[in-house]
Structures are given as C-alpha cells and as structure tokens.
CSV table of C-alpha atoms in Angstrom, one decimal:
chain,number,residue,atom,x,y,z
A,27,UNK,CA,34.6,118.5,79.6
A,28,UNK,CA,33.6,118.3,75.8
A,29,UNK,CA,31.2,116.4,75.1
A,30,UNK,CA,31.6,112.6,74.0
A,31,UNK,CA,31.9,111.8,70.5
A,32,UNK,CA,29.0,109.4,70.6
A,33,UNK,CA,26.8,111.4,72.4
A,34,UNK,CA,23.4,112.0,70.1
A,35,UNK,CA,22.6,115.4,68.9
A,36,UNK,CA,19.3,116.3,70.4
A,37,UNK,CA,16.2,115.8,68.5
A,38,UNK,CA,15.1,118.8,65.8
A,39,UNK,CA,11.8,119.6,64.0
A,40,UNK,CA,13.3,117.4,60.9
A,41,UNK,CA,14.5,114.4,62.9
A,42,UNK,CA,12.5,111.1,63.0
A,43,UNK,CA,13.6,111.8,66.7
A,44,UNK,CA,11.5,115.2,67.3
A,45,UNK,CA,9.3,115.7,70.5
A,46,UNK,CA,6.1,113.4,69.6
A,47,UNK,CA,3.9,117.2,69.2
A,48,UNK,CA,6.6,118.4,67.0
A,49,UNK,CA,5.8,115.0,64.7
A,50,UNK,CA,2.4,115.4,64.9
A,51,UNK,CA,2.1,119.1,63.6
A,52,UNK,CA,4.3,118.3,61.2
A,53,UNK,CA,1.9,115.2,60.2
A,54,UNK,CA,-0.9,117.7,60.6
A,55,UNK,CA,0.9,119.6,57.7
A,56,UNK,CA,1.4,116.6,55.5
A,57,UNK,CA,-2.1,115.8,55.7
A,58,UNK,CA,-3.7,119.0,54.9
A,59,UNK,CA,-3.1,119.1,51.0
A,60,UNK,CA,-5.0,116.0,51.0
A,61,UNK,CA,-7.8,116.6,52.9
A,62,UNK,CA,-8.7,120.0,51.7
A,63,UNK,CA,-10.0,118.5,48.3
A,64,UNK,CA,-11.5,115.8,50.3
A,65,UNK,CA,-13.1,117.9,52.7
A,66,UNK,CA,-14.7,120.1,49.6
A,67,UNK,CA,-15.9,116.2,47.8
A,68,UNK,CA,-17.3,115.0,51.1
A,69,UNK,CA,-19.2,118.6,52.3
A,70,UNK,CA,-22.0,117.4,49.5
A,71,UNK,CA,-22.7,113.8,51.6
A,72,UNK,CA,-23.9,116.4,54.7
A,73,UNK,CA,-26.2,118.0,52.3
A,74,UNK,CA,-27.7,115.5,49.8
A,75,UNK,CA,-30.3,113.9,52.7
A,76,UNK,CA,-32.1,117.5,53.2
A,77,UNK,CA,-31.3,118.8,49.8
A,78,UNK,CA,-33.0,115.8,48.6
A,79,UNK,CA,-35.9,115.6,50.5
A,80,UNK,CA,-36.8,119.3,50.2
A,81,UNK,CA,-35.9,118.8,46.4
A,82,UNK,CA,-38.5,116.2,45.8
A,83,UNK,CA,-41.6,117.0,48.3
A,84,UNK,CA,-41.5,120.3,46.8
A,85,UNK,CA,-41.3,119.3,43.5
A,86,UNK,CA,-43.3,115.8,43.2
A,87,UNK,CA,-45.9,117.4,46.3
A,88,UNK,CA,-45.2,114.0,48.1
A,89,UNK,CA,-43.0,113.2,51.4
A,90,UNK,CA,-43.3,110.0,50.5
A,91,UNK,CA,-41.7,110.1,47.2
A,92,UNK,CA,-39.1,112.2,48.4
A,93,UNK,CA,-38.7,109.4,51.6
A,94,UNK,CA,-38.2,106.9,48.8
A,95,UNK,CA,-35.8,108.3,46.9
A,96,UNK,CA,-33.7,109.7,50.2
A,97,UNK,CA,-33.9,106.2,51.2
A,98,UNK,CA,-32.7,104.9,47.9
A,99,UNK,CA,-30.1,107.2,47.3
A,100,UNK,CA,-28.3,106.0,50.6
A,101,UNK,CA,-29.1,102.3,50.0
A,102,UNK,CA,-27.3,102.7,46.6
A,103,UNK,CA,-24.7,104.1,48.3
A,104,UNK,CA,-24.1,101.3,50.7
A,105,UNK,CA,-24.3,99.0,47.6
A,106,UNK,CA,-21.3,100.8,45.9
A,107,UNK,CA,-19.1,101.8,48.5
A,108,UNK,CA,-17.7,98.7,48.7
A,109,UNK,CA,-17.5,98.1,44.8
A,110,UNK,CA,-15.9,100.9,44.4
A,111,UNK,CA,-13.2,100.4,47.0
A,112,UNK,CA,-12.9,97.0,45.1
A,113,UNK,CA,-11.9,98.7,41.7
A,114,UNK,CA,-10.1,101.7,43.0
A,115,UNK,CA,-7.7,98.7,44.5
A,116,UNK,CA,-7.5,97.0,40.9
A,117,UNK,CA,-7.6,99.5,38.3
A,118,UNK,CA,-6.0,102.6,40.7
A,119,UNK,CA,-7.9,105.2,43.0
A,120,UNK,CA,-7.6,108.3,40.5
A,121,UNK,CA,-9.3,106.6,37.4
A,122,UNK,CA,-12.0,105.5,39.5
A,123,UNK,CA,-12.4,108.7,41.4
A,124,UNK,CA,-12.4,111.0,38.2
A,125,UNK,CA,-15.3,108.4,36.1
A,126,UNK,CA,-17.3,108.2,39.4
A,127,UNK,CA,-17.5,111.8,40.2
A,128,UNK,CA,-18.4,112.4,36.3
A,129,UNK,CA,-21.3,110.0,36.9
A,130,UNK,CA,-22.5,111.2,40.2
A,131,UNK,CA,-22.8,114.9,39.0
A,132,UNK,CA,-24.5,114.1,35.7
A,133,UNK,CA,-26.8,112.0,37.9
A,134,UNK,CA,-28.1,114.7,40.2
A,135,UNK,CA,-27.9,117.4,37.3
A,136,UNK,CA,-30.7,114.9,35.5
A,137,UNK,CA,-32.9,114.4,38.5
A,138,UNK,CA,-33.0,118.1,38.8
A,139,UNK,CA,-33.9,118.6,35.3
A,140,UNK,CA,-36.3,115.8,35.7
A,141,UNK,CA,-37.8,117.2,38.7
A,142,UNK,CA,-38.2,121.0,38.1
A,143,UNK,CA,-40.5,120.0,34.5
A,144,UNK,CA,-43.1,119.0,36.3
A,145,UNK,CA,-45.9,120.8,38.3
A,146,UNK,CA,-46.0,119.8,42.0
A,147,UNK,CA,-48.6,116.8,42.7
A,148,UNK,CA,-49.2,116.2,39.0
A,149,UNK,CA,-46.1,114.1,38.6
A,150,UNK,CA,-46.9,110.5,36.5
A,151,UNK,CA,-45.8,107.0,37.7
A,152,UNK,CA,-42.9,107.2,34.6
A,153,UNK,CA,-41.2,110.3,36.3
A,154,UNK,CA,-41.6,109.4,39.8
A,155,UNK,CA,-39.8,106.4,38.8
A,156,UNK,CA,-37.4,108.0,36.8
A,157,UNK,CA,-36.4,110.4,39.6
A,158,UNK,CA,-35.9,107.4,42.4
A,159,UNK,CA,-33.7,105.9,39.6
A,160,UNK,CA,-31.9,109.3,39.2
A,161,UNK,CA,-31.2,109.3,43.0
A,162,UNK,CA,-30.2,105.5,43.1
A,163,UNK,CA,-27.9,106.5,40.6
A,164,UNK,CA,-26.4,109.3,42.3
A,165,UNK,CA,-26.3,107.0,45.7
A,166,UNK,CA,-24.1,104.5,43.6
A,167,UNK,CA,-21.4,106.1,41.9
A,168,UNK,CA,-20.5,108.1,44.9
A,169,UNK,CA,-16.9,108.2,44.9
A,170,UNK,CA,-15.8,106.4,47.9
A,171,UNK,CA,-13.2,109.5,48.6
A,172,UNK,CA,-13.0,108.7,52.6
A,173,UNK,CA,-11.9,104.9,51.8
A,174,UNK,CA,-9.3,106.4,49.3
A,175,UNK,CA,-8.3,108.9,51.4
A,176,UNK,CA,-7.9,106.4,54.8
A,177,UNK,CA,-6.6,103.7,52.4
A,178,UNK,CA,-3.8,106.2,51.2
A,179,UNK,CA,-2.9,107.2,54.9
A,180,UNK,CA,-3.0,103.5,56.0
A,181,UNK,CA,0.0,102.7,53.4
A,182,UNK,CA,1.8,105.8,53.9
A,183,UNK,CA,2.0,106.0,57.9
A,184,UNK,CA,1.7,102.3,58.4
A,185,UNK,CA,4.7,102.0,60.0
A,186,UNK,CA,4.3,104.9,62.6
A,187,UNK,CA,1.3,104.1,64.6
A,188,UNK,CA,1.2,108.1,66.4
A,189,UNK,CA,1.5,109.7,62.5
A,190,UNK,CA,-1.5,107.4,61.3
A,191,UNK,CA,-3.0,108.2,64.2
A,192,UNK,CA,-2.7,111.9,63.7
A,193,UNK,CA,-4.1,111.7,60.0
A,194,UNK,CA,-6.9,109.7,60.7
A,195,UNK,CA,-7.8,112.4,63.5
A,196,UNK,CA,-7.7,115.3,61.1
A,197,UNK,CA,-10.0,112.8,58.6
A,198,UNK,CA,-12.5,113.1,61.4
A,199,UNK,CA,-12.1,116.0,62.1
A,200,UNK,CA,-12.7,117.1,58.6
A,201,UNK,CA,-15.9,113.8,58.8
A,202,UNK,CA,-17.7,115.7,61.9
A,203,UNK,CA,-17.4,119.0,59.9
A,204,UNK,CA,-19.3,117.5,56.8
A,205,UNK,CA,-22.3,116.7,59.0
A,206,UNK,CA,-22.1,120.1,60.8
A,207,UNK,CA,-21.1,122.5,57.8
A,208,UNK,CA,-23.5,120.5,55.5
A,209,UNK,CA,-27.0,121.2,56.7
A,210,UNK,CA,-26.0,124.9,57.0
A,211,UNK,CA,-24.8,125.2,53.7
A,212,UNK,CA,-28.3,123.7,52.4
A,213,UNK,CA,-30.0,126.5,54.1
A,214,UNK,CA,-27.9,129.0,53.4
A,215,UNK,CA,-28.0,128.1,49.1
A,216,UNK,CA,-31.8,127.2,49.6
A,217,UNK,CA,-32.6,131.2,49.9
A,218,UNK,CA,-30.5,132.2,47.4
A,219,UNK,CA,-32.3,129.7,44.7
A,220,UNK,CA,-34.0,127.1,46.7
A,221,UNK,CA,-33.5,123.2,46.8
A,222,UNK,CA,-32.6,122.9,43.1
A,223,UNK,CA,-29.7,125.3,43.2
A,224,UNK,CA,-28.6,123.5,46.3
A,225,UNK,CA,-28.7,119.9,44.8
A,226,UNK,CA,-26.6,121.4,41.7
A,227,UNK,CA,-24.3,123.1,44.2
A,228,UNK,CA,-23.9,119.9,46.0
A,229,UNK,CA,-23.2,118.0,42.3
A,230,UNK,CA,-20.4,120.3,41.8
A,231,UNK,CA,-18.5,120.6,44.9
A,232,UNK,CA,-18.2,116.5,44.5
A,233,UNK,CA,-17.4,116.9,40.9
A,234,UNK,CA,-14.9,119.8,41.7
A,235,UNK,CA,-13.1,118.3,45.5
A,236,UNK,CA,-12.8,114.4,43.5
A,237,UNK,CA,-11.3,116.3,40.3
A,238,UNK,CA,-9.1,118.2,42.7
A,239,UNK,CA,-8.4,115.3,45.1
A,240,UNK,CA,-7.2,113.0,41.5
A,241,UNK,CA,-4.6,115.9,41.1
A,242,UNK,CA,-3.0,116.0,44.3
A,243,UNK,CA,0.7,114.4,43.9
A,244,UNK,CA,0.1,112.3,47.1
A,245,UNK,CA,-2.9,110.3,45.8
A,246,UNK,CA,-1.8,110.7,41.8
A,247,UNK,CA,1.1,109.5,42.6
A,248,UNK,CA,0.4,106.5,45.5
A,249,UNK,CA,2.2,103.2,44.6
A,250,UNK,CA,0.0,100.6,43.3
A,251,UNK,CA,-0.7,97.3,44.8
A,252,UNK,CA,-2.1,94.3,43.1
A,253,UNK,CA,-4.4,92.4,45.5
A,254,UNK,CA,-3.9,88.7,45.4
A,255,UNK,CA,-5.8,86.2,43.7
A,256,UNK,CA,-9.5,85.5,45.2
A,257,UNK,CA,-13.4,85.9,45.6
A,258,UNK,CA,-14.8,89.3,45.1
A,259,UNK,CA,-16.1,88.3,49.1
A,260,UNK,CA,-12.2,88.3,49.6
A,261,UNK,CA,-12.1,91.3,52.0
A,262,UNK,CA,-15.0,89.9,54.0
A,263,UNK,CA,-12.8,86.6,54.6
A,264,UNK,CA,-11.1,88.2,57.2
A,265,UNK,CA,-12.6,88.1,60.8
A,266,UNK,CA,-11.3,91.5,61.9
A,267,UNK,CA,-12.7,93.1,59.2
A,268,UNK,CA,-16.5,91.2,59.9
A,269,UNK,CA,-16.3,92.5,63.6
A,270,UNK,CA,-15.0,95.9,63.0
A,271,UNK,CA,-18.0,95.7,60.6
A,272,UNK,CA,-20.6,94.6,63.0
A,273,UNK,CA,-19.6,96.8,65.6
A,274,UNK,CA,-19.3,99.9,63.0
A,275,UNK,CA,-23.2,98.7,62.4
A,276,UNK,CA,-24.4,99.1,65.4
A,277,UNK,CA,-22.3,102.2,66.3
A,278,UNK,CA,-23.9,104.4,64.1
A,279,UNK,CA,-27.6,102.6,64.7
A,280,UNK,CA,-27.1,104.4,68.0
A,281,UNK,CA,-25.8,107.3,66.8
A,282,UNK,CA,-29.2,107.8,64.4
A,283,UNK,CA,-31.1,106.8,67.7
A,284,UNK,CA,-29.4,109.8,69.5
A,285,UNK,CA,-30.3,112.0,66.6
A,286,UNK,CA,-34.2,110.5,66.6
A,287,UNK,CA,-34.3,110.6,70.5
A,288,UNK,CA,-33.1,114.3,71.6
A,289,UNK,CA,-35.2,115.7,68.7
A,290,UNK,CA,-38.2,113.7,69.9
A,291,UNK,CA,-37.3,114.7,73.8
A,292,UNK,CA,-37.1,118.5,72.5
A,293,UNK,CA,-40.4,118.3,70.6
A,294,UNK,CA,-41.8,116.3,73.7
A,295,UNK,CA,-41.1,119.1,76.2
A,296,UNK,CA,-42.2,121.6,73.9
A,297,UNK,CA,-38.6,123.2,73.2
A,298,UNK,CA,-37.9,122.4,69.7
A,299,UNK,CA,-34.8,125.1,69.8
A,300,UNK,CA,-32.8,123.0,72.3
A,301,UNK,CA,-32.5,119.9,69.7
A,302,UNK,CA,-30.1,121.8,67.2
A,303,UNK,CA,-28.3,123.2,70.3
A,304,UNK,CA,-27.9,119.2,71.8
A,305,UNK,CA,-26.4,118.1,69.0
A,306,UNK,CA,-24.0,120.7,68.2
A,307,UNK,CA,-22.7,120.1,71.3
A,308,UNK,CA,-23.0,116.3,70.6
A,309,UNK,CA,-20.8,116.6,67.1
A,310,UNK,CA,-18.5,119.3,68.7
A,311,UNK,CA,-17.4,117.1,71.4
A,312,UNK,CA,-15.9,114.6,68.9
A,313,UNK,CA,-14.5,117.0,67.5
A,314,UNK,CA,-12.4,117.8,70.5
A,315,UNK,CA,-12.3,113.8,71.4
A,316,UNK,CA,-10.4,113.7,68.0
A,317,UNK,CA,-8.2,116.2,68.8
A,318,UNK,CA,-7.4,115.4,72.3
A,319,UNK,CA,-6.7,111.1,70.8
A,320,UNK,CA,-4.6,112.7,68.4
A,321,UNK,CA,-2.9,114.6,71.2
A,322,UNK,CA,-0.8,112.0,73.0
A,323,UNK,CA,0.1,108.1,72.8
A,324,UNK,CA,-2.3,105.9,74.9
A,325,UNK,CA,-1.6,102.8,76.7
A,326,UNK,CA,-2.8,99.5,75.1
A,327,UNK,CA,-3.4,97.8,72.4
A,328,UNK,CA,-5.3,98.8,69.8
A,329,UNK,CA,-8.3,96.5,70.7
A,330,UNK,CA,-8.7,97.3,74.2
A,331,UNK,CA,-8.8,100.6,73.3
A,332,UNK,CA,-11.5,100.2,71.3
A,333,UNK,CA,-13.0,98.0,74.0
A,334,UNK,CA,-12.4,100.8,76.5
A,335,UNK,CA,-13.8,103.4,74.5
A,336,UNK,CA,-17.1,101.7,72.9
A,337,UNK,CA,-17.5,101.2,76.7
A,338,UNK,CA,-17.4,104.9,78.1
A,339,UNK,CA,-19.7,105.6,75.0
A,340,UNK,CA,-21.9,103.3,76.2
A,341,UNK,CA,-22.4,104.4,79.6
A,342,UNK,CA,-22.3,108.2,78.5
A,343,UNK,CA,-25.0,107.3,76.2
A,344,UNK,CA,-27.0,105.6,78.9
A,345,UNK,CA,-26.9,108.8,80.8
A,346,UNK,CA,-28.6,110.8,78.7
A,347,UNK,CA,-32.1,109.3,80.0
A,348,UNK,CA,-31.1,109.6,83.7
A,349,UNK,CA,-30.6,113.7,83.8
A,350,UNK,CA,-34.1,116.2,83.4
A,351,UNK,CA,-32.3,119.6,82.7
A,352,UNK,CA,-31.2,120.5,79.9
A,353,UNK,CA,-27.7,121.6,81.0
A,354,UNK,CA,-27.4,117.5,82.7
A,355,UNK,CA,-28.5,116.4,79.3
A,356,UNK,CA,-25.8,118.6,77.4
A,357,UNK,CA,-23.0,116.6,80.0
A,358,UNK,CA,-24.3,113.2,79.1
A,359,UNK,CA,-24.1,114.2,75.5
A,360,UNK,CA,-20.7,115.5,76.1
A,361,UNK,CA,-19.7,112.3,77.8
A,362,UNK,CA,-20.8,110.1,74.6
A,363,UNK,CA,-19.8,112.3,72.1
A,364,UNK,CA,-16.0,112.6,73.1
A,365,UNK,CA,-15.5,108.7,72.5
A,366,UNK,CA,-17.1,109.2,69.1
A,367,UNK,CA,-14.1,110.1,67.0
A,368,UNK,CA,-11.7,108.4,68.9
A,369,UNK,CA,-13.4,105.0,68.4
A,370,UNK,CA,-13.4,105.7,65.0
A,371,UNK,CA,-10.0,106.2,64.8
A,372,UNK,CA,-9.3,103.2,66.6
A,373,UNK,CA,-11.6,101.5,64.4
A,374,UNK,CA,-9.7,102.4,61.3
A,375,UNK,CA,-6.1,101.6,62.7
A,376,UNK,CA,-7.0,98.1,63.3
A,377,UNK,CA,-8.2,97.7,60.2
A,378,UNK,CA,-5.1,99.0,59.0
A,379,UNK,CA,-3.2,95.5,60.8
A,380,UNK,CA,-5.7,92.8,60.1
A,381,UNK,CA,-6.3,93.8,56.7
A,382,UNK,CA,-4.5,93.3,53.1
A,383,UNK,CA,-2.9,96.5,52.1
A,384,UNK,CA,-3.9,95.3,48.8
A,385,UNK,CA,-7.2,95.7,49.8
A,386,UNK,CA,-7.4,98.0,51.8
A,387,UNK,CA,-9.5,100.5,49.8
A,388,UNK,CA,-12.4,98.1,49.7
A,389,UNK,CA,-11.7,97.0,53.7
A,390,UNK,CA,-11.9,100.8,54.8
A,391,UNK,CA,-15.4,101.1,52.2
A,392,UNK,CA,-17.1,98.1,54.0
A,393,UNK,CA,-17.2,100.8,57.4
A,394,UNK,CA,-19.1,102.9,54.9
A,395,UNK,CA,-21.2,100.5,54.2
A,396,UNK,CA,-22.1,99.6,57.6
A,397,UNK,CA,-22.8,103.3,58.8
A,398,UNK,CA,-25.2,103.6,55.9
A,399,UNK,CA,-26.8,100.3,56.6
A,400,UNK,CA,-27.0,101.4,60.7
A,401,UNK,CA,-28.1,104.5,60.3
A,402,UNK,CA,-30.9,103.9,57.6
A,403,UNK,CA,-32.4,101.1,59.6
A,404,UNK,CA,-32.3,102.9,62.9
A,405,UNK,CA,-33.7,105.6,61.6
A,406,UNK,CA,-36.6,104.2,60.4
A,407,UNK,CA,-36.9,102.2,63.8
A,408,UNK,CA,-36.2,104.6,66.0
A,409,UNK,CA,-39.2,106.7,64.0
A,410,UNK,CA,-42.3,104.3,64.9
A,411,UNK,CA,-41.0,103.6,68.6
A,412,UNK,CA,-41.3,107.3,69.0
A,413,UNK,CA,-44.5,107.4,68.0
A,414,UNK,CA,-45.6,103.6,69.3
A,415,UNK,CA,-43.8,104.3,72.7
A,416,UNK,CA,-42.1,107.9,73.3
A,417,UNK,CA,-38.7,109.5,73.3
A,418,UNK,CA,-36.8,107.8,76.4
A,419,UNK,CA,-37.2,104.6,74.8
A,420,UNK,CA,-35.4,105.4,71.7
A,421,UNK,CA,-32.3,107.0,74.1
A,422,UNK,CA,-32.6,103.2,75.9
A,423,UNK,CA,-31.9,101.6,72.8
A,424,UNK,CA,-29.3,103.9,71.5
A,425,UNK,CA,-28.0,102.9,74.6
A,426,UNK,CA,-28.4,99.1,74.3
A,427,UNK,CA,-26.7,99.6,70.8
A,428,UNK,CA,-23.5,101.7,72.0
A,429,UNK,CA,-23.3,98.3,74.5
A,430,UNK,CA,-23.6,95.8,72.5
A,431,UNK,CA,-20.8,97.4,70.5
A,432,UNK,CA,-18.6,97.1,73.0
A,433,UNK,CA,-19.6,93.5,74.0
A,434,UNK,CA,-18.8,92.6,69.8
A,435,UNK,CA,-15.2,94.5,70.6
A,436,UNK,CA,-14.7,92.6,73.6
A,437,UNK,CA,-15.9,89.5,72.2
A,438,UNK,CA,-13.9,89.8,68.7
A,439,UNK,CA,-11.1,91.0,70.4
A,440,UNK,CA,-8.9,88.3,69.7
A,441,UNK,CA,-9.8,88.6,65.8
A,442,UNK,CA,-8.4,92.0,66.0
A,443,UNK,CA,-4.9,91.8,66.6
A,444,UNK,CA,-2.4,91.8,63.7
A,445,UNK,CA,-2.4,87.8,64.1
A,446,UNK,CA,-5.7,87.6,63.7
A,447,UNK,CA,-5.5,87.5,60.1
C-alpha cells in the first residue's frame, strides 16, 4: 500500500528535523570559522600571567615588582571587560575589537621596550612605574573577544536551546585549551628568545586572532541592536545577571584554591611532578564534561541544572582532601572537573533568557569580570593560608566556595528563570 500523501518525509542532514547529533555536528561546523580566530586572540590570556612575571623579575630583579604589575594587569582587565562589552553593544563589536587589539599590542610592545633598557635590579622609581602602567594598560584594552563571541552565539542560536548549547560547548572547549596550550607555549618561545620574545609573541597573536575574528562574515556582519535607554549600571539591574555574577565569583575563587592547594599538597609531600600531572587531568576532564553536556538534551530547567551541577562540583571538590594516593586524588579531581564546563555552559544560557539582547555583550563581560575578581583574590588568600595553616585547608575552602555556589544557585533560583527579568 503506498504510502499516504501526508505522511512526513523522514528527517535529513539539512532538515530542521535531523537526528539531534546530526544538528549538533552540523552546529559544530557553523561554529568553527568563528572560533578559530577566537581561539588564536584568547591563547595570549593563558600566557600573559607567566610571560609577565618571568618578563619583569628578570628584567626589574624584583618578584615583587613583577607581583604588582601581574596583579595589575588582571585588575585592569576586570575594570574593562565590562566597559568594553558596554561599547561593543553601542558603537558595534568589530570597531571596538579592531581599536582595542591596536591598543593592547602597542601596550605590551612598550613595556617590553621599557623593560629590556634597563639593567636588572638597577631599575628607578620612574620606570618601575612606568612598566606597572604599561601592564595596567595592556590589562584594560583587552578585547573582550569571549563576551563578543558568546554575545554573537546568544543572538544567533537563541531560539534553539541544544544549538546554543552546542556552541557554547565548543567556546569551552576552545576556553580550557587557552589555559592548557598557554603555559606551554610560554615555555616553548621562552628558549627560543626568552620572556621578551614570548610577551611580543603573545601581543601579536591578540593583534592577529581580533584582526582575524573583525573579518569573519558572522561577526562583521551580526545585526546591530540598540540597547534601550538607561544607567551605565543598566546590566547590573537585572537580578539574574547579579546572581550568575556572584556565583561566577565564587566559582572560580575555588577553582584558584584548587590550583594553590594540589601544588601546595605536591610540594608538601615532596612530589612536585604530580602537581602538573593533577591538573592536567583536572582541565581535561572539563574538557570531556563539555563535550559529553554538549552530547545530549538534559532534563530540567536551566536553573536546576546549574543547581545540580554547582552541587556535584561541590562534593567532588570536597573529596579531594578525603583520599591519600595519588591515583584517589586524580578521581576526586576528575569528579570536580567534569561539572566545570558544563556549569559554565549553563551559566551562560541563562544569561542568555534573563538578560537584554541589547546588552548582552556587556551581560556576558560581567562573568569576566567576576572570574578575574575570584581568581585574583583567592589567589592571594589561598597563598598566606598555605603558609599560615597548610595545604588541606586551602582544598576545605575551595570546597566551602564550590558550596556556597550552589547554595547562591539554589537560593537565586527564582531570579533565573526567563521571568525573572
């Protein structure tokens, strides 16, 4: 019997119908022209906080010059990200991309002028001051080129919650990478010509992925949206944003406390080696957690989800204390590290349904802001309780950070539902 005239022809690779891992390959593919110019902009940010440190100790003799400046650089960078965002939703992503990337480079291509004419240790209070400014420089006109590029995928898959979903896994993907790929690179340019020639490399690969990124026909070509009338605090106004914000905070204060805490453990027990190995297991598992969120549709809403996944963090995190071997340890860090990337991805599609799309550059460059400003501060903490009270104490309050994530989820919840705006 033929077959009725009604009947739907079955789904093919072209069809809005194809199997959901048809769609998401295909997503993949979309994505990729993008994020290869982003990937070769954002390699630098894994390099700049070695690259700068080795850059100024050597070449000022003092740690604690080069401390100040690292710390500078970043804070500078919190400051701006978020500025930024603001103008690349006013005046257009690609003019504001192309004059920050010009600033950026010239920045670092003055400190390392600045810094190689003088003679280690004999450096005056004018140059010293010069070269913090040179860095604070650098740290503000980064171009905000994950918020562009997040922004961009927000309005282009907004409507298809598993295709955003896909594109924000290959962004982190392509994030974890930076912090893996980027120390390594430092190292490897450092023997060719030491940290100068790996500053300048860093300078251009920012310069050459934004320039690159600015001529891509997706973002070139992205629609503009004029935000609506209101404060320059306008993106802040909305409570979803303030708790993804918090909790973004406090995320990555545990993540540096991780970081700080396993190195501290290894140097403790005398095995310096297994540190590197930890946390290359540590940042590959996200990877994979990325790739296995991106992998299928899961039940929920988007803020239990995040809810759910803060949560297992948490408890993976908490772990890490409990085992003594360092194979047990590896598991814990395993456990932790898959929710990494999918929490982030969470993160970012709920900011994609409480926020403005008109300002949703500047929404997506607040997270940036509040991984800098975690980070930084943990770092510095988690430093003098190692030294004031050992190793496992920094692990405990990674773990009491990861945890009180969650409980600013759970608690915000309601704030992060599309009516929540």
């Amino acid at each position: 019997m033929a077959a009725t005239s009604g009947a739907a022809p079955p789904p093919g690779p072209g069809s809005d119908r194809a199997v959901p891992s048809v769609r998401r390959w295909r997503v993949a593919a979309q994505v990729l022209p993008v994020m290869a110019p982003a990937f070769v902009a954002r390699l630098p940010v894994g390099m700049y906080s070695i690259a700068l440190l080795l850059l100024l100790s050597e070449g000022t003799g003092s740690y604690a010059i080069a401390g100040t400046a690292t710390a500078g650089y970043w804070a500078a960078t919190g400051v701006g990200a978020p500025i930024a965002g603001r103008l690349a939703d006013r005046r257009g992503a690609v003019v504001v991309l192309a004059v920050l990337a010009a600033v950026h480079a010239v920045a670092l291509v003055a400190l390392v002028l600045l810094v190689r004419g003088v003679s280690p240790g004999a450096a005056s209070g004018a140059t010293i001051t010069a070269a913090v400014a040179m860095a604070a420089l650098a740290g503000l006109t980064q171009p905000p080129v994950a918020a562009v590029v997040r922004a961009h995928w927000s309005r282009r898959f907004g409507g298809d919650e598993a295709a955003l979903r896909t594109a924000l896994a290959v962004e982190a993907v392509v994030g974890e990478t930076v912090f893996i790929a980027g120390p390594l690179l430092v190292a490897v340019v450092g023997v060719v010509g030491g940290p100068p020639v790996a500053m300048l490399a860093g300078a251009a690969m920012t310069a050459a992925g934004t320039w690159w990124l600015v001529t891509a026909t997706a973002v070139r070509h992205a629609p503009a949206i004029t935000p609506p009338p209101g404060t320059r605090w306008a993106a802040l106004a909305v409570p979803g944003l303030r708790v993804l914000t918090v909790a973004q905070t406090l995320l990555f204060a545990g993540f540096a406390c991780v970081e700080v805490g396993v190195l501290a453990t290894a140097g403790e027990r005398g095995a310096g080696w297994a540190a590197g190995v930890l946390l290359a297991v540590w940042a590959a598992a996200s990877v994979v957690g990325a790739l296995l969120w991106a992998a299928r549709d899961w039940p929920g809403p988007a803020p239990w989800q995040l809810v759910a996944l803060l949560t297992v963090g948490a408890v993976g995190t908490a772990t890490i204390t409990l085992p003594t071997s360092w194979p047990a340890i590896g598991a814990a860090l395993v456990l932790s590290g898959l929710c990494i990337a999918p929490a982030g991805i969470v993160i970012q599609t709920v900011l994609t349904q409480v926020t403005d799309p008109a300002r949703r550059t500047e929404s997506f460059a607040w997270l940036t802001t509040a991984a800098v400003l975690g980070s930084s501060i943990a770092t510095m903490g988690a430093g003098w309780l190692v030294q004031a009270h050992g190793a496992t104490t920094v692990l405990h309050t990674a773990a009491v950070c990861a945890a009180t994530a969650a409980a600013v989820a759970l608690l915000g919840r309601r704030t992060l539902h599309p009516a929540g705006r």
